[in-house]
């Protein structure tokens, strides 16, 4: 793992994108630390899109209609939810600088959010960065059971529809492994990354498909 401290002002949204293209991403020690540092894991977490696994119980939840999934409608609420303290997560790495940088990337169309609502209230979601046909998942949260899982399943369906080639989770957890997440060596990841960022993908293709289908109903 490589880490290099930067000041509050010297990391720009453009530099963040260049870093992602090189297999590096920024983090903070904590939400209260104004400094950022670069991370380059020796083992990289990914979810292979062609072997993504949806547990049977979660599939039933997806079909139940209890959640409403939206895309890019309230990025601020999602990154705030990811940064908020929660049971078992008293501190996060999302500080004010991270919020500002990724909000700027969202405004430029390089960042996307998947939002999960229940009874009109945002109860979970995730956000990440897109470069070509690569999607870099940054963080997720939930305040209602299964909400973040629904966001992840919805993300993968969208990435498949939009012809993405790489879903980067940065690290793996036991939770992500239940969906098929694996660790791969940095060298292997870098090859996959270079191939993915040089291909085209459309994060919003699923929405366009729905409009086309409705047109012919």
Short mmCIF file of the C-alpha atoms (twelve columns), coordinates in Angstrom:
data_MODEL
# 
_entry.id   MODEL 
# 
loop_
_atom_site.group_PDB 
_atom_site.id 
_atom_site.type_symbol 
_atom_site.label_atom_id 
_atom_site.label_alt_id 
_atom_site.label_comp_id 
_atom_site.label_asym_id 
_atom_site.label_seq_id 
_atom_site.Cartn_x 
_atom_site.Cartn_y 
_atom_site.Cartn_z 
_atom_site.pdbx_PDB_model_num 
ATOM 1   C CA . UNK A 1   0.000   0.000   0.000   1 
ATOM 2   C CA . UNK A 2   1.314   3.419   -0.953  1 
ATOM 3   C CA . UNK A 3   0.230   6.543   0.833   1 
ATOM 4   C CA . UNK A 4   1.268   10.146  0.354   1 
ATOM 5   C CA . UNK A 5   -0.199  13.021  2.282   1 
ATOM 6   C CA . UNK A 6   -1.553  16.053  0.428   1 
ATOM 7   C CA . UNK A 7   -2.841  19.373  1.658   1 
ATOM 8   C CA . UNK A 8   -6.440  20.505  1.672   1 
ATOM 9   C CA . UNK A 9   -6.015  22.463  -1.580  1 
ATOM 10  C CA . UNK A 10  -3.614  20.581  -3.832  1 
ATOM 11  C CA . UNK A 11  -5.884  17.721  -4.945  1 
ATOM 12  C CA . UNK A 12  -8.317  18.688  -7.701  1 
ATOM 13  C CA . UNK A 13  -11.151 16.716  -9.319  1 
ATOM 14  C CA . UNK A 14  -9.024  16.414  -12.467 1 
ATOM 15  C CA . UNK A 15  -6.138  14.964  -10.469 1 
ATOM 16  C CA . UNK A 16  -8.498  12.464  -8.822  1 
ATOM 17  C CA . UNK A 17  -9.564  11.171  -12.259 1 
ATOM 18  C CA . UNK A 18  -5.933  10.834  -13.359 1 
ATOM 19  C CA . UNK A 19  -5.214  8.934   -10.163 1 
ATOM 20  C CA . UNK A 20  -8.086  6.504   -10.770 1 
ATOM 21  C CA . UNK A 21  -6.719  5.850   -14.264 1 
ATOM 22  C CA . UNK A 22  -3.448  4.812   -12.601 1 
ATOM 23  C CA . UNK A 23  -5.101  2.559   -10.018 1 
ATOM 24  C CA . UNK A 24  -4.857  5.048   -7.132  1 
ATOM 25  C CA . UNK A 25  -7.582  6.723   -5.087  1 
ATOM 26  C CA . UNK A 26  -7.724  9.273   -2.232  1 
ATOM 27  C CA . UNK A 27  -8.891  8.736   1.338   1 
ATOM 28  C CA . UNK A 28  -8.771  10.533  4.663   1 
ATOM 29  C CA . UNK A 29  -7.845  9.115   8.046   1 
ATOM 30  C CA . UNK A 30  -11.197 10.218  9.437   1 
ATOM 31  C CA . UNK A 31  -14.087 12.571  8.795   1 
ATOM 32  C CA . UNK A 32  -12.413 15.157  11.041  1 
ATOM 33  C CA . UNK A 33  -9.005  15.035  9.340   1 
ATOM 34  C CA . UNK A 34  -8.582  17.680  6.621   1 
ATOM 35  C CA . UNK A 35  -5.707  15.833  4.928   1 
ATOM 36  C CA . UNK A 36  -5.989  13.285  2.122   1 
ATOM 37  C CA . UNK A 37  -3.613  10.532  1.130   1 
ATOM 38  C CA . UNK A 38  -3.324  8.227   -1.855  1 
ATOM 39  C CA . UNK A 39  -4.071  4.513   -1.629  1 
ATOM 40  C CA . UNK A 40  -2.741  1.857   -4.024  1 
ATOM 41  C CA . UNK A 41  -3.660  -1.600  -2.664  1 
ATOM 42  C CA . UNK A 42  -1.406  -4.522  -3.510  1 
ATOM 43  C CA . UNK A 43  -4.562  -6.676  -3.611  1 
ATOM 44  C CA . UNK A 44  -7.531  -5.003  -5.294  1 
ATOM 45  C CA . UNK A 45  -11.156 -5.849  -4.669  1 
ATOM 46  C CA . UNK A 46  -13.459 -6.272  -7.662  1 
ATOM 47  C CA . UNK A 47  -16.848 -7.821  -8.358  1 
ATOM 48  C CA . UNK A 48  -16.790 -9.710  -11.679 1 
ATOM 49  C CA . UNK A 49  -19.952 -8.557  -13.417 1 
ATOM 50  C CA . UNK A 50  -20.548 -11.880 -15.137 1 
ATOM 51  C CA . UNK A 51  -20.529 -13.851 -11.871 1 
ATOM 52  C CA . UNK A 52  -22.332 -11.440 -9.558  1 
ATOM 53  C CA . UNK A 53  -24.440 -13.440 -7.102  1 
ATOM 54  C CA . UNK A 54  -27.786 -12.294 -5.689  1 
ATOM 55  C CA . UNK A 55  -28.849 -14.249 -2.567  1 
ATOM 56  C CA . UNK A 56  -32.303 -15.785 -2.873  1 
ATOM 57  C CA . UNK A 57  -33.815 -13.795 -0.003  1 
ATOM 58  C CA . UNK A 58  -32.530 -10.538 -1.470  1 
ATOM 59  C CA . UNK A 59  -33.975 -11.440 -4.872  1 
ATOM 60  C CA . UNK A 60  -37.381 -11.744 -3.186  1 
ATOM 61  C CA . UNK A 61  -36.862 -8.342  -1.602  1 
ATOM 62  C CA . UNK A 62  -36.025 -6.857  -5.001  1 
ATOM 63  C CA . UNK A 63  -39.277 -8.241  -6.417  1 
ATOM 64  C CA . UNK A 64  -41.400 -7.093  -3.471  1 
ATOM 65  C CA . UNK A 65  -41.566 -3.485  -4.596  1 
ATOM 66  C CA . UNK A 66  -40.942 -2.117  -1.119  1 
ATOM 67  C CA . UNK A 67  -38.054 0.007   -2.369  1 
ATOM 68  C CA . UNK A 68  -37.914 2.684   -5.060  1 
ATOM 69  C CA . UNK A 69  -34.526 2.996   -6.770  1 
ATOM 70  C CA . UNK A 70  -33.503 6.309   -8.301  1 
ATOM 71  C CA . UNK A 71  -30.385 7.448   -10.106 1 
ATOM 72  C CA . UNK A 72  -28.518 10.764  -9.751  1 
ATOM 73  C CA . UNK A 73  -31.395 12.613  -8.110  1 
ATOM 74  C CA . UNK A 74  -29.780 13.533  -4.761  1 
ATOM 75  C CA . UNK A 75  -26.044 12.920  -4.776  1 
ATOM 76  C CA . UNK A 76  -25.591 15.157  -1.737  1 
ATOM 77  C CA . UNK A 77  -27.890 12.994  0.376   1 
ATOM 78  C CA . UNK A 78  -26.020 9.833   -0.619  1 
ATOM 79  C CA . UNK A 79  -22.519 11.050  0.155   1 
ATOM 80  C CA . UNK A 80  -23.804 12.566  3.410   1 
ATOM 81  C CA . UNK A 81  -25.384 9.231   4.307   1 
ATOM 82  C CA . UNK A 82  -22.138 7.415   3.555   1 
ATOM 83  C CA . UNK A 83  -20.218 9.867   5.746   1 
ATOM 84  C CA . UNK A 84  -22.657 9.696   8.673   1 
ATOM 85  C CA . UNK A 85  -21.989 7.723   11.811  1 
ATOM 86  C CA . UNK A 86  -23.955 4.516   12.187  1 
ATOM 87  C CA . UNK A 87  -24.109 1.511   14.460  1 
ATOM 88  C CA . UNK A 88  -20.811 -0.301  14.122  1 
ATOM 89  C CA . UNK A 89  -19.370 2.615   12.141  1 
ATOM 90  C CA . UNK A 90  -18.582 5.433   14.540  1 
ATOM 91  C CA . UNK A 91  -16.170 7.107   12.111  1 
ATOM 92  C CA . UNK A 92  -15.712 7.185   8.340   1 
ATOM 93  C CA . UNK A 93  -12.981 8.281   5.940   1 
ATOM 94  C CA . UNK A 94  -15.261 10.766  4.131   1 
ATOM 95  C CA . UNK A 95  -14.201 14.253  5.218   1 
ATOM 96  C CA . UNK A 96  -15.211 17.687  3.933   1 
ATOM 97  C CA . UNK A 97  -12.585 17.618  1.180   1 
ATOM 98  C CA . UNK A 98  -13.765 14.233  -0.096  1 
ATOM 99  C CA . UNK A 99  -17.336 15.531  -0.184  1 
ATOM 100 C CA . UNK A 100 -16.266 18.608  -2.142  1 
ATOM 101 C CA . UNK A 101 -14.132 16.665  -4.627  1 
ATOM 102 C CA . UNK A 102 -16.721 14.019  -5.422  1 
ATOM 103 C CA . UNK A 103 -19.540 16.548  -5.565  1 
ATOM 104 C CA . UNK A 104 -17.470 18.388  -8.185  1 
ATOM 105 C CA . UNK A 105 -16.950 15.123  -10.082 1 
ATOM 106 C CA . UNK A 106 -20.696 14.515  -9.940  1 
ATOM 107 C CA . UNK A 107 -21.349 17.982  -11.370 1 
ATOM 108 C CA . UNK A 108 -18.980 17.149  -14.240 1 
ATOM 109 C CA . UNK A 109 -20.753 13.834  -14.928 1 
ATOM 110 C CA . UNK A 110 -17.942 11.588  -13.670 1 
ATOM 111 C CA . UNK A 111 -19.682 10.484  -10.480 1 
ATOM 112 C CA . UNK A 112 -23.027 8.727   -10.072 1 
ATOM 113 C CA . UNK A 113 -25.323 7.836   -7.209  1 
ATOM 114 C CA . UNK A 114 -27.801 5.001   -6.771  1 
ATOM 115 C CA . UNK A 115 -30.483 6.006   -4.283  1 
ATOM 116 C CA . UNK A 116 -32.943 3.753   -2.487  1 
ATOM 117 C CA . UNK A 117 -36.196 5.196   -1.151  1 
ATOM 118 C CA . UNK A 118 -38.906 3.758   1.045   1 
ATOM 119 C CA . UNK A 119 -42.153 5.663   1.591   1 
ATOM 120 C CA . UNK A 120 -40.594 8.730   -0.008  1 
ATOM 121 C CA . UNK A 121 -37.553 8.745   2.301   1 
ATOM 122 C CA . UNK A 122 -33.971 7.994   1.257   1 
ATOM 123 C CA . UNK A 123 -32.954 4.930   3.283   1 
ATOM 124 C CA . UNK A 124 -29.774 3.859   1.531   1 
ATOM 125 C CA . UNK A 125 -27.605 4.063   -1.526  1 
ATOM 126 C CA . UNK A 126 -24.119 4.210   -2.950  1 
ATOM 127 C CA . UNK A 127 -21.926 6.391   -5.116  1 
ATOM 128 C CA . UNK A 128 -18.918 5.901   -7.347  1 
ATOM 129 C CA . UNK A 129 -16.789 7.185   -10.188 1 
ATOM 130 C CA . UNK A 130 -16.956 6.278   -13.874 1 
ATOM 131 C CA . UNK A 131 -14.030 6.243   -16.281 1 
ATOM 132 C CA . UNK A 132 -14.794 4.667   -19.648 1 
ATOM 133 C CA . UNK A 133 -16.193 1.188   -18.960 1 
ATOM 134 C CA . UNK A 134 -14.876 1.089   -15.378 1 
ATOM 135 C CA . UNK A 135 -16.953 1.932   -12.304 1 
ATOM 136 C CA . UNK A 136 -15.201 2.555   -8.994  1 
ATOM 137 C CA . UNK A 137 -17.548 1.969   -6.084  1 
ATOM 138 C CA . UNK A 138 -16.721 4.388   -3.287  1 
ATOM 139 C CA . UNK A 139 -19.106 3.877   -0.405  1 
ATOM 140 C CA . UNK A 140 -22.606 2.749   0.507   1 
ATOM 141 C CA . UNK A 141 -24.947 3.103   3.447   1 
ATOM 142 C CA . UNK A 142 -28.348 2.042   4.729   1 
ATOM 143 C CA . UNK A 143 -30.736 3.030   7.474   1 
ATOM 144 C CA . UNK A 144 -33.223 0.269   6.646   1 
ATOM 145 C CA . UNK A 145 -32.347 -3.392  6.263   1 
ATOM 146 C CA . UNK A 146 -31.327 -4.430  2.734   1 
ATOM 147 C CA . UNK A 147 -31.371 -0.881  1.315   1 
ATOM 148 C CA . UNK A 148 -27.650 -0.807  0.469   1 
ATOM 149 C CA . UNK A 149 -27.869 -4.344  -0.935  1 
ATOM 150 C CA . UNK A 150 -30.712 -3.248  -3.198  1 
ATOM 151 C CA . UNK A 151 -28.537 -0.349  -4.353  1 
ATOM 152 C CA . UNK A 152 -25.680 -2.723  -5.188  1 
ATOM 153 C CA . UNK A 153 -27.888 -5.127  -7.137  1 
ATOM 154 C CA . UNK A 154 -29.396 -2.196  -9.024  1 
ATOM 155 C CA . UNK A 155 -25.912 -0.882  -9.773  1 
ATOM 156 C CA . UNK A 156 -24.736 -4.184  -11.215 1 
ATOM 157 C CA . UNK A 157 -27.829 -4.513  -13.387 1 
ATOM 158 C CA . UNK A 158 -27.159 -1.014  -14.688 1 
ATOM 159 C CA . UNK A 159 -23.477 -1.693  -15.348 1 
ATOM 160 C CA . UNK A 160 -24.320 -4.844  -17.270 1 
ATOM 161 C CA . UNK A 161 -26.876 -3.013  -19.384 1 
ATOM 162 C CA . UNK A 162 -24.443 -0.169  -20.029 1 
ATOM 163 C CA . UNK A 163 -21.629 -2.515  -21.192 1 
ATOM 164 C CA . UNK A 164 -19.247 -1.870  -18.303 1 
ATOM 165 C CA . UNK A 165 -16.229 -4.147  -17.987 1 
ATOM 166 C CA . UNK A 166 -14.955 -3.501  -14.460 1 
ATOM 167 C CA . UNK A 167 -16.588 -2.952  -11.065 1 
ATOM 168 C CA . UNK A 168 -13.878 -1.936  -8.606  1 
ATOM 169 C CA . UNK A 169 -14.715 -2.235  -4.891  1 
ATOM 170 C CA . UNK A 170 -11.191 -1.159  -3.806  1 
ATOM 171 C CA . UNK A 171 -11.184 -3.717  -0.982  1 
ATOM 172 C CA . UNK A 172 -13.225 -6.829  -0.254  1 
ATOM 173 C CA . UNK A 173 -15.271 -7.529  2.856   1 
ATOM 174 C CA . UNK A 174 -17.101 -10.644 3.965   1 
ATOM 175 C CA . UNK A 175 -20.304 -8.841  3.049   1 
ATOM 176 C CA . UNK A 176 -19.145 -8.118  -0.520  1 
ATOM 177 C CA . UNK A 177 -17.834 -11.661 -0.910  1 
ATOM 178 C CA . UNK A 178 -21.389 -12.979 -0.581  1 
ATOM 179 C CA . UNK A 179 -22.064 -11.177 -3.885  1 
ATOM 180 C CA . UNK A 180 -18.984 -12.630 -5.585  1 
ATOM 181 C CA . UNK A 181 -16.301 -10.041 -4.732  1 
ATOM 182 C CA . UNK A 182 -12.717 -11.283 -5.093  1 
ATOM 183 C CA . UNK A 183 -9.191  -9.976  -4.536  1 
ATOM 184 C CA . UNK A 184 -6.789  -9.789  -7.446  1 
ATOM 185 C CA . UNK A 185 -3.100  -8.750  -7.581  1 
ATOM 186 C CA . UNK A 186 -2.337  -5.141  -8.442  1 
ATOM 187 C CA . UNK A 187 -0.637  -6.159  -11.688 1 
ATOM 188 C CA . UNK A 188 -3.724  -8.069  -12.871 1 
ATOM 189 C CA . UNK A 189 -5.967  -5.204  -11.829 1 
ATOM 190 C CA . UNK A 190 -3.893  -2.668  -13.751 1 
ATOM 191 C CA . UNK A 191 -4.280  -4.679  -16.965 1 
ATOM 192 C CA . UNK A 192 -8.048  -4.914  -16.473 1 
ATOM 193 C CA . UNK A 193 -8.202  -1.217  -15.615 1 
ATOM 194 C CA . UNK A 194 -6.352  -0.110  -18.732 1 
ATOM 195 C CA . UNK A 195 -8.615  -2.202  -20.935 1 
ATOM 196 C CA . UNK A 196 -11.781 -0.939  -19.246 1 
ATOM 197 C CA . UNK A 197 -11.071 2.787   -19.215 1 
ATOM 198 C CA . UNK A 198 -10.295 2.696   -22.934 1 
ATOM 199 C CA . UNK A 199 -13.742 1.311   -23.782 1 
ATOM 200 C CA . UNK A 200 -17.085 3.081   -23.893 1 
ATOM 201 C CA . UNK A 201 -19.954 2.434   -21.500 1 
ATOM 202 C CA . UNK A 202 -23.220 4.183   -20.727 1 
ATOM 203 C CA . UNK A 203 -24.353 4.450   -17.097 1 
ATOM 204 C CA . UNK A 204 -27.740 5.792   -18.211 1 
ATOM 205 C CA . UNK A 205 -28.435 3.169   -20.904 1 
ATOM 206 C CA . UNK A 206 -30.925 1.377   -18.646 1 
ATOM 207 C CA . UNK A 207 -33.021 4.545   -18.418 1 
ATOM 208 C CA . UNK A 208 -32.926 5.001   -22.186 1 
ATOM 209 C CA . UNK A 209 -34.029 1.390   -22.649 1 
ATOM 210 C CA . UNK A 210 -37.034 1.994   -20.384 1 
ATOM 211 C CA . UNK A 211 -38.033 5.045   -22.415 1 
ATOM 212 C CA . UNK A 212 -37.791 3.027   -25.627 1 
ATOM 213 C CA . UNK A 213 -39.859 0.190   -24.133 1 
ATOM 214 C CA . UNK A 214 -42.536 2.582   -22.907 1 
ATOM 215 C CA . UNK A 215 -42.696 4.146   -26.358 1 
ATOM 216 C CA . UNK A 216 -43.765 0.800   -27.849 1 
ATOM 217 C CA . UNK A 217 -46.121 -0.307  -25.085 1 
# 
